Short mmCIF file of C-alpha atoms in Angstrom, two decimals:
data_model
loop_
_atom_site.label_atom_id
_atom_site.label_comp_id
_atom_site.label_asym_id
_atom_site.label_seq_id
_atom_site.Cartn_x
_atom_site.Cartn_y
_atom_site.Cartn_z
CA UNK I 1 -25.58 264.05 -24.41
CA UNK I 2 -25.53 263.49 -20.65
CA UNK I 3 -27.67 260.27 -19.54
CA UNK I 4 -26.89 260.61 -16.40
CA UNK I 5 -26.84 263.18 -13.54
CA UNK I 6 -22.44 263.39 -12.20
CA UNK I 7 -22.37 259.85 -13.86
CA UNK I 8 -19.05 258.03 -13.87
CA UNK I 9 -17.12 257.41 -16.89
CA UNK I 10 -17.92 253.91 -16.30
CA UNK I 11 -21.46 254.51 -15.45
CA UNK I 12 -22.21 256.91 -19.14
CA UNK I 13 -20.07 253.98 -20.75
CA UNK I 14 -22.86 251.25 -19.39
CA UNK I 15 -25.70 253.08 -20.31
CA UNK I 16 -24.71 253.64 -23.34
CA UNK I 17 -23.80 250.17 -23.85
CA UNK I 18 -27.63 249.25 -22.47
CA UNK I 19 -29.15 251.29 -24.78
CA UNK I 20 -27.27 250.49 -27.99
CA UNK I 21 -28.94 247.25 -27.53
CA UNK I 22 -32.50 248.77 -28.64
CA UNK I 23 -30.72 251.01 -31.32
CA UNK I 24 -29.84 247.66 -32.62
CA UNK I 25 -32.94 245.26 -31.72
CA UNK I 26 -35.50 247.67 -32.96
CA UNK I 27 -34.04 246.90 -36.76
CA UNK I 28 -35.67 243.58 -35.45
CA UNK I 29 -39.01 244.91 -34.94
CA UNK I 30 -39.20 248.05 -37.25
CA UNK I 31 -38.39 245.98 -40.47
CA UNK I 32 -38.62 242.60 -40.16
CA UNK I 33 -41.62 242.55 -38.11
CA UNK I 34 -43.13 245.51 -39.09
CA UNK I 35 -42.68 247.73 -42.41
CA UNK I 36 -40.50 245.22 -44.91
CA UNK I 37 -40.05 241.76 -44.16
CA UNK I 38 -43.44 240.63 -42.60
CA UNK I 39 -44.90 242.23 -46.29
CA UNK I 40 -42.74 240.38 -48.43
CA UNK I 41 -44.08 237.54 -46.80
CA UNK I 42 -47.85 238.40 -47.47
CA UNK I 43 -47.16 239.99 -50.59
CA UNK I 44 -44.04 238.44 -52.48
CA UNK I 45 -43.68 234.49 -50.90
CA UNK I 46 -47.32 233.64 -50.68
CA UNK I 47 -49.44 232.67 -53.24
CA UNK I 48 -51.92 235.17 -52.56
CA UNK I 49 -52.30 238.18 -49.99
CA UNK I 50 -55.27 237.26 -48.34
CA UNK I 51 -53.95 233.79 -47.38
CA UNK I 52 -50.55 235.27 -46.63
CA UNK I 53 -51.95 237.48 -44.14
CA UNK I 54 -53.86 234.57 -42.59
CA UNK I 55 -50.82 232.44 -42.10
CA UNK I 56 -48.78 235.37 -40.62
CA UNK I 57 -51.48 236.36 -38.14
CA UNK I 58 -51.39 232.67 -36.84
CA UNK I 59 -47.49 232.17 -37.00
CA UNK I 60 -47.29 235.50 -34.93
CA UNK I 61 -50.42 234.30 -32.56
CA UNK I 62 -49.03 230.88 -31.86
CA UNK I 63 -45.64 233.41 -31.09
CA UNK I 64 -47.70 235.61 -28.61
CA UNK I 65 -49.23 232.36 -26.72
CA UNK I 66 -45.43 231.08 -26.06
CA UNK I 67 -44.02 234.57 -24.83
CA UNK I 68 -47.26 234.88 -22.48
CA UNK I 69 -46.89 231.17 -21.14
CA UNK I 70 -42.33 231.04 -20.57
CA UNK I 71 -41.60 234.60 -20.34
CA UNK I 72 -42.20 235.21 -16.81
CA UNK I 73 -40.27 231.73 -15.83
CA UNK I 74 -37.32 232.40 -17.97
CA UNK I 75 -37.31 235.80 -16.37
CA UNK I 76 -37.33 234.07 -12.98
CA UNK I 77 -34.53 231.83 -13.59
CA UNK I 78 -32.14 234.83 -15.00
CA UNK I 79 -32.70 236.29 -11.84
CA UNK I 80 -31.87 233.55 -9.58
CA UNK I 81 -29.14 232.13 -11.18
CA UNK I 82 -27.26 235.85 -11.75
CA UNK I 83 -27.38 235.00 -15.26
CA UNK I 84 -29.00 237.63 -16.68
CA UNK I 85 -27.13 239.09 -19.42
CA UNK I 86 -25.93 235.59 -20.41
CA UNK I 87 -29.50 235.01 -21.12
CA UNK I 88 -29.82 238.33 -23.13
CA UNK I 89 -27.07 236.86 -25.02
CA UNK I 90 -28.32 233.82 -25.62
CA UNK I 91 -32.14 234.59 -26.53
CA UNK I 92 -30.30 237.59 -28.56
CA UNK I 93 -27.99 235.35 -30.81
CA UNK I 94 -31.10 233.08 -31.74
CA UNK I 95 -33.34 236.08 -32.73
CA UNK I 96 -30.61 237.30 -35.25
CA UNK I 97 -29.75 233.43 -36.05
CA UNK I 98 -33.43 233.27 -37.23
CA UNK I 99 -33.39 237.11 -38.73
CA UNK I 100 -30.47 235.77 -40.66
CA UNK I 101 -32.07 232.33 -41.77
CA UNK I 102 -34.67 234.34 -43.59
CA UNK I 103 -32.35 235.42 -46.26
CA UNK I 104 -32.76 231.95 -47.86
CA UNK I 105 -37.00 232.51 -48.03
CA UNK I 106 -37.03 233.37 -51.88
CA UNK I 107 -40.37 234.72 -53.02
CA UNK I 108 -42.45 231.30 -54.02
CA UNK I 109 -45.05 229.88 -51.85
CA UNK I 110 -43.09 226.99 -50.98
CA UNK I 111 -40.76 228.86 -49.03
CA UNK I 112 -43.82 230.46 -46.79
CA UNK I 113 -43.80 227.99 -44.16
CA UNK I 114 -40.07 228.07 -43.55
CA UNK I 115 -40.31 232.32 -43.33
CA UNK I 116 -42.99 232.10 -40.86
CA UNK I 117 -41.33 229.38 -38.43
CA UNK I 118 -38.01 232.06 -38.67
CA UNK I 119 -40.06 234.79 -38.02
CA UNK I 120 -42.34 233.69 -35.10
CA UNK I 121 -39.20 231.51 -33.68
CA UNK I 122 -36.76 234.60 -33.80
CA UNK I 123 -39.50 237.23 -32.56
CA UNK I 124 -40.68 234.85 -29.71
CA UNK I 125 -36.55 234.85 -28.44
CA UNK I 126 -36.58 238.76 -29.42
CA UNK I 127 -39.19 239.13 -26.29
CA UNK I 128 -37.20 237.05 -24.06
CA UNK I 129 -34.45 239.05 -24.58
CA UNK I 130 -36.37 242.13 -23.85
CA UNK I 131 -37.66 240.77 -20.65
CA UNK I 132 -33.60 240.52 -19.54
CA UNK I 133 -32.99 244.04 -21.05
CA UNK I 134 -35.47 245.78 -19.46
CA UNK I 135 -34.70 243.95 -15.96
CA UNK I 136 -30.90 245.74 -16.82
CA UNK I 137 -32.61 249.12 -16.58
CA UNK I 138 -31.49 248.59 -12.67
CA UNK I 139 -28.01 247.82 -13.16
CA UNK I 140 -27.55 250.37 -15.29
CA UNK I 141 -29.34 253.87 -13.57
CA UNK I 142 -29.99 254.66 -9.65
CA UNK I 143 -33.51 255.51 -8.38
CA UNK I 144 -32.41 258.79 -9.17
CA UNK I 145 -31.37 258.82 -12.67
CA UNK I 146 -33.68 255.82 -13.46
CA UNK I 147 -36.14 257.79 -15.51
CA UNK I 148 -33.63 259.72 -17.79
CA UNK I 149 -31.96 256.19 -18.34
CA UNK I 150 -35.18 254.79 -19.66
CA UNK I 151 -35.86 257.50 -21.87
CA UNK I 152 -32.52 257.76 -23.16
CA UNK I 153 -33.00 253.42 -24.04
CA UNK I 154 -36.26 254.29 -25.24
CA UNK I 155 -34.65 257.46 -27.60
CA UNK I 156 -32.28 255.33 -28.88
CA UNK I 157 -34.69 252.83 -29.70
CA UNK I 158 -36.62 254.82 -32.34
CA UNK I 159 -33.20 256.62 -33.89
CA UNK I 160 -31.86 253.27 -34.31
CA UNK I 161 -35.31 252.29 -36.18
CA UNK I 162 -34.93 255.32 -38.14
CA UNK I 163 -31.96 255.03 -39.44
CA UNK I 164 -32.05 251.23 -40.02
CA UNK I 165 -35.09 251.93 -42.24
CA UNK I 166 -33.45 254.52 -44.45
CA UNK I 167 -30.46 252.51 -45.30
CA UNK I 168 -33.21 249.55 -45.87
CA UNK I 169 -35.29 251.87 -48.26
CA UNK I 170 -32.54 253.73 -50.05
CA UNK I 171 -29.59 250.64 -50.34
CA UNK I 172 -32.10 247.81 -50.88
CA UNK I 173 -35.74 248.27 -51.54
CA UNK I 174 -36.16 251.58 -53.77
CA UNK I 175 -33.33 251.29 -56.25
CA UNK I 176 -33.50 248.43 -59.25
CA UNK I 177 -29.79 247.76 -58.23
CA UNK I 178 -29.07 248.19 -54.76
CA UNK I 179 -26.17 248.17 -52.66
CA UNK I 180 -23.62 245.18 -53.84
CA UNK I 181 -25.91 244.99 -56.74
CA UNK I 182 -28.52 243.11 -55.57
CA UNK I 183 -31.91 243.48 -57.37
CA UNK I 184 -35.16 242.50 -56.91
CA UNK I 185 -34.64 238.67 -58.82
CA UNK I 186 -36.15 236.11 -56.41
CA UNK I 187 -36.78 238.53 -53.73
CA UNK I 188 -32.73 238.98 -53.04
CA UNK I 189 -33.22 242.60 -52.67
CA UNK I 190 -35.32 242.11 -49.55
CA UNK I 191 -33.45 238.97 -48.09
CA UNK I 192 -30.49 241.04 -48.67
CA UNK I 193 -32.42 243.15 -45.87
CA UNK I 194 -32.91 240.09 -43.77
CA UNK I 195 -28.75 239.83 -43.69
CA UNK I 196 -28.43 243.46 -43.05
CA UNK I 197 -30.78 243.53 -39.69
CA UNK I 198 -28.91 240.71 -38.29
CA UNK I 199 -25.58 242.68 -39.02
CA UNK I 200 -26.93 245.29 -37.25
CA UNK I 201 -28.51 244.18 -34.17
CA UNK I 202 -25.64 241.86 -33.98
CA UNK I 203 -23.00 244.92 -33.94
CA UNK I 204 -25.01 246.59 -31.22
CA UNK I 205 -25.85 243.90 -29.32
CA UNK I 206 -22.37 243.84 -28.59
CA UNK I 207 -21.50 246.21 -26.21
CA UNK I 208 -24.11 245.30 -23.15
CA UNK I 209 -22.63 241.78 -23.44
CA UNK I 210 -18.89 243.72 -23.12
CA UNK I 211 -18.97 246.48 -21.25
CA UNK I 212 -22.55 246.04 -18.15
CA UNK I 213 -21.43 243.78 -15.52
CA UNK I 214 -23.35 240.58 -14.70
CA UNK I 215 -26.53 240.77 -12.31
CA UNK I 216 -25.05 239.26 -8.85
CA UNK I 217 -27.53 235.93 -8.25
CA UNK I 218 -30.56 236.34 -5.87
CA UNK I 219 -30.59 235.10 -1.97
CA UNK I 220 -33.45 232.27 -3.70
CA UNK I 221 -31.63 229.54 -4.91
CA UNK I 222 -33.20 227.86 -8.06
CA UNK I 223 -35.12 224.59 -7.46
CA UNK I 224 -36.26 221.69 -9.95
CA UNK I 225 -36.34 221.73 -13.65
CA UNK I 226 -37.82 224.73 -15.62
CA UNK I 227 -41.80 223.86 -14.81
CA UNK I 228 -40.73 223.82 -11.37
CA UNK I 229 -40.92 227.57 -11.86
CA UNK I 230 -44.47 227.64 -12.42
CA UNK I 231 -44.73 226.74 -8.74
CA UNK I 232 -42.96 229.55 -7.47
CA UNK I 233 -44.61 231.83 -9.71
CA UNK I 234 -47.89 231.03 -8.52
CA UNK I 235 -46.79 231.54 -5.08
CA UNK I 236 -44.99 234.92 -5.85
CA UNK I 237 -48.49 235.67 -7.48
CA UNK I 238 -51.04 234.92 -4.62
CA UNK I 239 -47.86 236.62 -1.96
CA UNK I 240 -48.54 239.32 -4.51
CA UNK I 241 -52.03 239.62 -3.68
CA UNK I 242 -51.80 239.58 -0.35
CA UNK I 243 -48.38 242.16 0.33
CA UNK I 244 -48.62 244.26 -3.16
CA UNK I 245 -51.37 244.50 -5.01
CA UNK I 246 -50.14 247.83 -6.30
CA UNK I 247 -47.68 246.32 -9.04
CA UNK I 248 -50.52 243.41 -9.74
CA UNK I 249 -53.04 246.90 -10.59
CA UNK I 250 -50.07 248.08 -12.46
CA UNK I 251 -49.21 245.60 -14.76
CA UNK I 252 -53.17 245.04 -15.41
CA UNK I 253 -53.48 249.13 -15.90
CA UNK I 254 -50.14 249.50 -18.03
CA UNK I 255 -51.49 246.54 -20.26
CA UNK I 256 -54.86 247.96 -21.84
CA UNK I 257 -52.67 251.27 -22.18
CA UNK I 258 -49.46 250.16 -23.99
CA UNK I 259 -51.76 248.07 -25.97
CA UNK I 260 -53.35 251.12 -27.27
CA UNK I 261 -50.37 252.93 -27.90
CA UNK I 262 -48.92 249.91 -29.97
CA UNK I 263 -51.74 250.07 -31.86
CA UNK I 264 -51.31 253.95 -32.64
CA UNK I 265 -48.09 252.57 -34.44
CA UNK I 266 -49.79 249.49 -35.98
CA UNK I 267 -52.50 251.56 -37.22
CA UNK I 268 -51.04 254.75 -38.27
CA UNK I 269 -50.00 254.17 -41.30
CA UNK I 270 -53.25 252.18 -42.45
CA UNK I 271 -55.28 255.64 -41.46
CA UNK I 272 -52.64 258.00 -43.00
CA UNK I 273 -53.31 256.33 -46.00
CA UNK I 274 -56.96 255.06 -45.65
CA UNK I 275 -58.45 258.05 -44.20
CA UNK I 276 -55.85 261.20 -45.17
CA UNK I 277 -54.98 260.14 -48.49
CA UNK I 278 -51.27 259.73 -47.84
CA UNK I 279 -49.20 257.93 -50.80
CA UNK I 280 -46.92 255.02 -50.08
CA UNK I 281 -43.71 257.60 -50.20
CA UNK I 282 -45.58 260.27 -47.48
CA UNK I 283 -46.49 257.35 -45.16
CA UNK I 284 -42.99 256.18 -44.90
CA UNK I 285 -41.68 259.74 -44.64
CA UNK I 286 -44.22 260.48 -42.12
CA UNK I 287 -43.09 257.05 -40.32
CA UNK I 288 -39.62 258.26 -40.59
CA UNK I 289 -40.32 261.72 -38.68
CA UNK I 290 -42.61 259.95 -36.56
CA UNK I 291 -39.94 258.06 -35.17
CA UNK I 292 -37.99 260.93 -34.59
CA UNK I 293 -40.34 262.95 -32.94
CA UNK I 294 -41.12 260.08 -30.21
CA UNK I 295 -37.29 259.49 -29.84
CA UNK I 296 -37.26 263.47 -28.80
CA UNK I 297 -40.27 262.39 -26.51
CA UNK I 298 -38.59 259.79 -24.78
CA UNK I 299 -35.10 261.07 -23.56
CA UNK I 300 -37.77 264.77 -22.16
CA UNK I 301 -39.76 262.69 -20.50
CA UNK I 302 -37.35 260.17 -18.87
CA UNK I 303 -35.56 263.43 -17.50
CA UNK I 304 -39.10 264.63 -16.26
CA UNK I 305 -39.59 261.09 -14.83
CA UNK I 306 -36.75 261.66 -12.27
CA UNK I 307 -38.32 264.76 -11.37
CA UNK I 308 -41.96 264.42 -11.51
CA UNK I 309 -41.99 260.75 -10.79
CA UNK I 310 -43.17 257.64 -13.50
CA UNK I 311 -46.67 258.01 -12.73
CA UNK I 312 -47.05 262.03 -13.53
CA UNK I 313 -45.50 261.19 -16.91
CA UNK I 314 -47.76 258.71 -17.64
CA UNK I 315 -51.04 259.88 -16.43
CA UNK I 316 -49.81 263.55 -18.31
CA UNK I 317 -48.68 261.69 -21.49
CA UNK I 318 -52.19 259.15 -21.31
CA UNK I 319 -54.71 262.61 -21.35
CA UNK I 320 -52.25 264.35 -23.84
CA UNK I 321 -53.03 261.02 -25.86
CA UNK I 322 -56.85 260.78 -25.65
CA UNK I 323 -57.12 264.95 -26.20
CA UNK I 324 -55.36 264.86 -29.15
CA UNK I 325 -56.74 261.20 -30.48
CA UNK I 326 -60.37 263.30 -30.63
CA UNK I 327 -58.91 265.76 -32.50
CA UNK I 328 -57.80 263.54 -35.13
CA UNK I 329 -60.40 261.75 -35.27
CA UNK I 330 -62.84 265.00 -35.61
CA UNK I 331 -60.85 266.91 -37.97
CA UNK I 332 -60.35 266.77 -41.96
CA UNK I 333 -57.28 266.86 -43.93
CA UNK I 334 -53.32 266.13 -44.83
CA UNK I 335 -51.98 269.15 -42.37
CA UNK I 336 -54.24 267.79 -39.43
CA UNK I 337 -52.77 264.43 -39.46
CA UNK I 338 -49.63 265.80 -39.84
CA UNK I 339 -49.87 267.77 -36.64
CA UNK I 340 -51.90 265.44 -34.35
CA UNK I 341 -49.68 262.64 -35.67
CA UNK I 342 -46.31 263.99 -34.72
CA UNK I 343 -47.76 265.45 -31.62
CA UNK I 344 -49.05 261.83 -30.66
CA UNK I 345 -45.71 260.80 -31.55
CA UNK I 346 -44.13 263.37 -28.46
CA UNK I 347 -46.60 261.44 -26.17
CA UNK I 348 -45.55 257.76 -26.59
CA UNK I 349 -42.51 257.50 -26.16
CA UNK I 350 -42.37 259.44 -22.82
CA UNK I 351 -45.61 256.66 -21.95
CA UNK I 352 -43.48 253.40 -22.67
CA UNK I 353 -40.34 254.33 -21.23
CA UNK I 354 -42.17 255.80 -17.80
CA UNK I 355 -44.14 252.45 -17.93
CA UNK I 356 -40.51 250.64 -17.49
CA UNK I 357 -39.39 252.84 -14.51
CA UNK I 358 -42.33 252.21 -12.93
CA UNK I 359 -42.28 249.05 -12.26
CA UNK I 360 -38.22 248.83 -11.47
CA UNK I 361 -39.20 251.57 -8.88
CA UNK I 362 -41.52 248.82 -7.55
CA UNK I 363 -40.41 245.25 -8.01
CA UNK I 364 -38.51 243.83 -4.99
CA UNK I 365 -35.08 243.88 -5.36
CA UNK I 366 -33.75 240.67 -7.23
CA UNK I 367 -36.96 239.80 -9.10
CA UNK I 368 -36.77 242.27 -11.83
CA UNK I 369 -36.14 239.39 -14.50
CA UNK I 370 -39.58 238.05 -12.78
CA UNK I 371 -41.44 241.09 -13.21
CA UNK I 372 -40.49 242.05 -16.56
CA UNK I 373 -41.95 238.80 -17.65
CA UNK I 374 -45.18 239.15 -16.15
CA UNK I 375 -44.87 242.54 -17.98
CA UNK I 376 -44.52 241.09 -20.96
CA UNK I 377 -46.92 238.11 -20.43
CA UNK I 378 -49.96 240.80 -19.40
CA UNK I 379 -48.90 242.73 -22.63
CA UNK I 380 -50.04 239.70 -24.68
CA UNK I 381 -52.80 238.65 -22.76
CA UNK I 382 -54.78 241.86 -23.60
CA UNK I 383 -52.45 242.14 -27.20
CA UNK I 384 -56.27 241.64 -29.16
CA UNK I 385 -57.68 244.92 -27.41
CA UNK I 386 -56.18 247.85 -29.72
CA UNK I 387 -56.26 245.87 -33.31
CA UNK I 388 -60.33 244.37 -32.11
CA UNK I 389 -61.51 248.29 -30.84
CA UNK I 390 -60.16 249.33 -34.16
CA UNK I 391 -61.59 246.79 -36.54
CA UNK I 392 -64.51 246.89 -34.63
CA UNK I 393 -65.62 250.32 -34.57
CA UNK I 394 -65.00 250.28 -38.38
CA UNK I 395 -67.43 247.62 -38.23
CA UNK I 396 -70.03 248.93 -36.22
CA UNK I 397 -69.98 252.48 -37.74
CA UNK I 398 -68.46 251.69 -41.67
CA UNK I 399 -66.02 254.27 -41.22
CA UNK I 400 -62.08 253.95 -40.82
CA UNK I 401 -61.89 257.31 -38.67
CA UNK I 402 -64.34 255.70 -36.05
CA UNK I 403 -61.37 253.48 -35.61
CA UNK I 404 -59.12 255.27 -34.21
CA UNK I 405 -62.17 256.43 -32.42
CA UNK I 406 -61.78 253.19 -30.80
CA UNK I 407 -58.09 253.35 -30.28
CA UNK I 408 -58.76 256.77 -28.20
CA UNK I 409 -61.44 254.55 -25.54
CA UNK I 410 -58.63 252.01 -25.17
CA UNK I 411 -56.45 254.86 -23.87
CA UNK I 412 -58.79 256.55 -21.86
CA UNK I 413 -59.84 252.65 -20.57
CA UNK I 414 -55.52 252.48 -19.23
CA UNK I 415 -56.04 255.90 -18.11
CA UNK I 416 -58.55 255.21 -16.07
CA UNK I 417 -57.00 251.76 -14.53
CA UNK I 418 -53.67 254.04 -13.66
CA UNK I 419 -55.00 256.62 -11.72
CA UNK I 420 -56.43 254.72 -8.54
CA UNK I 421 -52.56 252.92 -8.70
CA UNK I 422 -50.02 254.66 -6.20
CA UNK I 423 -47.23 256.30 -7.43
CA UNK I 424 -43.80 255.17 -6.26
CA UNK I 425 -42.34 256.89 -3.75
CA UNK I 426 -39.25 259.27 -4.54
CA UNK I 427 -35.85 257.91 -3.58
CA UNK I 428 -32.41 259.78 -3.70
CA UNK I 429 -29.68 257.89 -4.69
#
C-alpha cells in the first residue's frame, strides 16, 4: 500500500515506522483499557461489581485530571529541547512497564488497589506519549501527503486493535487451556493478557524509536524548572487570542465532537446489547468488524484529506454521523444496527484522523508537541459530555435508544462549533 504520493524509500520506511506505533499502542487501549482488562478488574479482582466500577471510574478520573493539567507542558518541553521521540520513548516504556506490572493483580480484592494505580499510572503516560506521536505526524508526511499519512496511522490503529483482540479472545480468554496452558486459576488467563499487550506494543513501539529521525530543537530555548512552563503557556495562550483564535475555536470545536465519537465506541456495545439484543459473542464480532470497517475509513479519508482539505472531511464525516445516528436511533432490529453501525464505523475514523491534520496544518512550526497537548488537555476537559448526554437522556426519557439520541446532539453540537472555523489553506509540498 502506498502512504505516500513519489515517497522515498526512506520516507514509506518512516511512516511506516510512525504508524506501527498505534498498531501496537492501541493493544493498550482496546484491551486493557477497554474490552478485557478494565472488566476483570470490576468483575474478577473486586469484591463486588458495583464497587469495582466505582473505584475504576475514580482511578481513571484522577488519570484524566493529570493528563489535562501536564500534558500540554510536557508537550512544550519535547518541543524545545528537540527531544521529542526520546520522550515518546520514555512515556512509552512506562505505559508497558505498568501494562506489564498488572500480570501480578490476581483476582482477590486485595489486589484492586494495586491494578488500578497500574492502570491509571500506565494510561496517564499512554497519553503523553500520544501527545509526542501525534506532534511526529509532521516529521513524518509534507503538507501534501499529510492527510493520507494520518489516515494510514489512524488505519493501522484499528487493524492493530483487531488483531490484538483475536489472539486475546482465541489464545487466552475463550479456551479452558489457553496458549502455554494457562487457565483461568487466579485470573492467570487474563494477566497472561496483561504480558501479551506489553509484548506487543513493546515490539511495535520499536521501529519509530529506530528508524524517524529526532525533531531538530526549537529557536525558544527552555527556561526554569517544569512549572516554569505554565508561564509560557499562559502567554502562548493569551498571544493565541490575540494572533489565532482560529486553532483556540478549533481545539474547543474538535473537543465536544471527538468526545461524541468516543462515546459511539464506549457506548456501542452497551446498545448492541441493551437495545438490539446482541449476545456477548455478536457484540465482540460486531466490535471486531467494526474496527475494520473504520480502519477502511481512515486510510479513504486521509487520501481525501490531501485533496479536499481536513475540514471537508470532517464537516462531511460530522453530518454523515448525525444522519445516520437518527436512523439508528428511529429504527427496530438486529440488521439495522448492523448497517447503521458499520456505516458509523466508515465515518469515524476519517473524523479523528482529519481532526490531527488539522491542527498540524495550523500550529506554528516548532510547537506541535505544544499543541497536541492542549489537544489532548481540551479532550478531557469536555471528556463528561458523551457518557452524561447518554446517561442522561436515558434518564430523562427511561429509554436506552434515547441515548444515543443524546450522543447524535453532541455531534451535531461539534458540528456546529466547526463550521464558523476556517479551513487551512492548501499548501504544495
Amino acid at each position: 500500500m502506498t502512504v505516500t504520493a513519489k515517497a522515498s524509500p526512506g520516507a514509506r520506511k518512516a511512516v511506516l515506522s510512525w504508524a506501527f506505533w498505534d498498531w501496537g499502542a492501541s493493544a493498550f487501549s482496546a484491551v486493557i483499557l477497554t474490552f478485557v482488562f478494565s472488566v476483570y478488574l470490576t468483575d474478577g479482582v473486586a469484591a463486588d461489581t458495583e464497587s469495582g466500577s466505582q473505584a475504576l471510574g475514580v482511578a481513571l478520573t484522577i488519570a484524566g485530571v493529570a493528563v489535562a493539567l501536564l500534558a500540554p507542558v510536557t508537550g512544550q518541553r519535547s518541543d524545545v529541547g528537540g527531544r521529542r521521540k526520546l520522550w515518546l520513548g520514555i512515556h512509552s516504556a512506562i505505559a508497558i512497564a505498568c501494562t506489564a506490572g498488572l500480570f501480578f493483580v490476581q483476582d482477590e480484592p486485595s489486589y484492586l488497589l494495586a491494578g488500578l494505580v497500574l492502570l491509571a499510572v500506565g494510561s496517564v503516560f499512554f497519553e503523553f506519549a500520544e501527545v509526542n506521536y501525534n506532534a511526529m505526524l509532521v516529521q513524518v508526511s509534507t503538507p501534501k501527503t499529510m492527510g493520507r499519512v494520518s489516515g494510514f496511522g489512524w488505519g493501522m490503529g484499528y487493524f492493530g486493535s483487531v488483531i490484538a483482540l483475536a489472539i486475546v479472545l482465541f489464545a487466552f480468554v475463550q479456551p479452558d487451556v489457553g496458549l502455554f496452558g494457562v487457565t483461568s486459576e487466579d485470573g492467570l488467563n487474563i494477566r497472561a493478557v496483561a504480558l501479551f499487550v506489553a509484548v506487543w506494543f513493546l515490539v511495535f513501539a520499536l521501529p519509530v524509536l529506530l528508524f524517524v529521525p529526532e525533531n531538530p530543537p526549537s529557536r525558544e530555548q527552555a527556561r526554569g524548572n517544569f512549572f516554569a512552563g505554565y508561564k509560557v503557556l499562559v502567554k502562548r495562550l493569551v498571544h493565541l487570542w490575540r494572533t489565532d483564535r482560529r486553532t483556540l475555536w478549533f481545539l474547543a470545536a474538535s473537543a465536544i465532537y471527538r468526545d461524541g465519537l468516543t462515546a459511539i465506541f464506549t457506548f456501542g456495545g452497551v446498545v448492541a446489547a441493551g437495545t438490539f439484543g446482541f449476545s456477548q459473542t455478536e457484540v465482540v464480532m460486531f466490535a471486531i468488524v467494526a474496527n475494520v470497517t473504520a480502519g477502511i475509513g481512515a486510510v479513504s479519508g486521509g487520501r481525501l484529506d490531501d485533496r479536499l482539505g481536513p475540514k471537508t472531511v470532517i464537516v462531511t464525516s460530522l453530518i454523515a454521523l448525525v444522519i445516520i445516528g437518527v436512523a439508528l436511533t428511529v429504527l427496530p432490529g438486529k440488521a439495522t444496527f448492523w448497517v447503521c453501525g458499520l456505516a458509523l464505523s466508515v465515518f469515524l475514523g476519517p473524523a479523528q484522523a482529519a481532526s490531527r491534520t488539522f491542527l498540524a496544518r495550523i500550529v506554528e512550526p516548532e510547537r506541535e508537541g505544544e499543541a497536541f497537548g492542549l489537544y489532548a488537555t481540551t479532550g478531557r476537559a469536555v471528556s463528561f459530555l458523551g457518557p452524561l448526554a447518554f446517561s442522561g437522556f436515558i434518564a430523562i426519557f427511561d429509554s436506552q435508544r434515547a441515548g444515543m439520541a443524546g450522543i447524535v446532539l453532541i455531534l451535531a453540537a461539534g458540528l456546529a462549533a466547526i463550521l464558523p472555523v476556517k479551513a487551512p489553506a492548501r499548501q504544495d509540498g
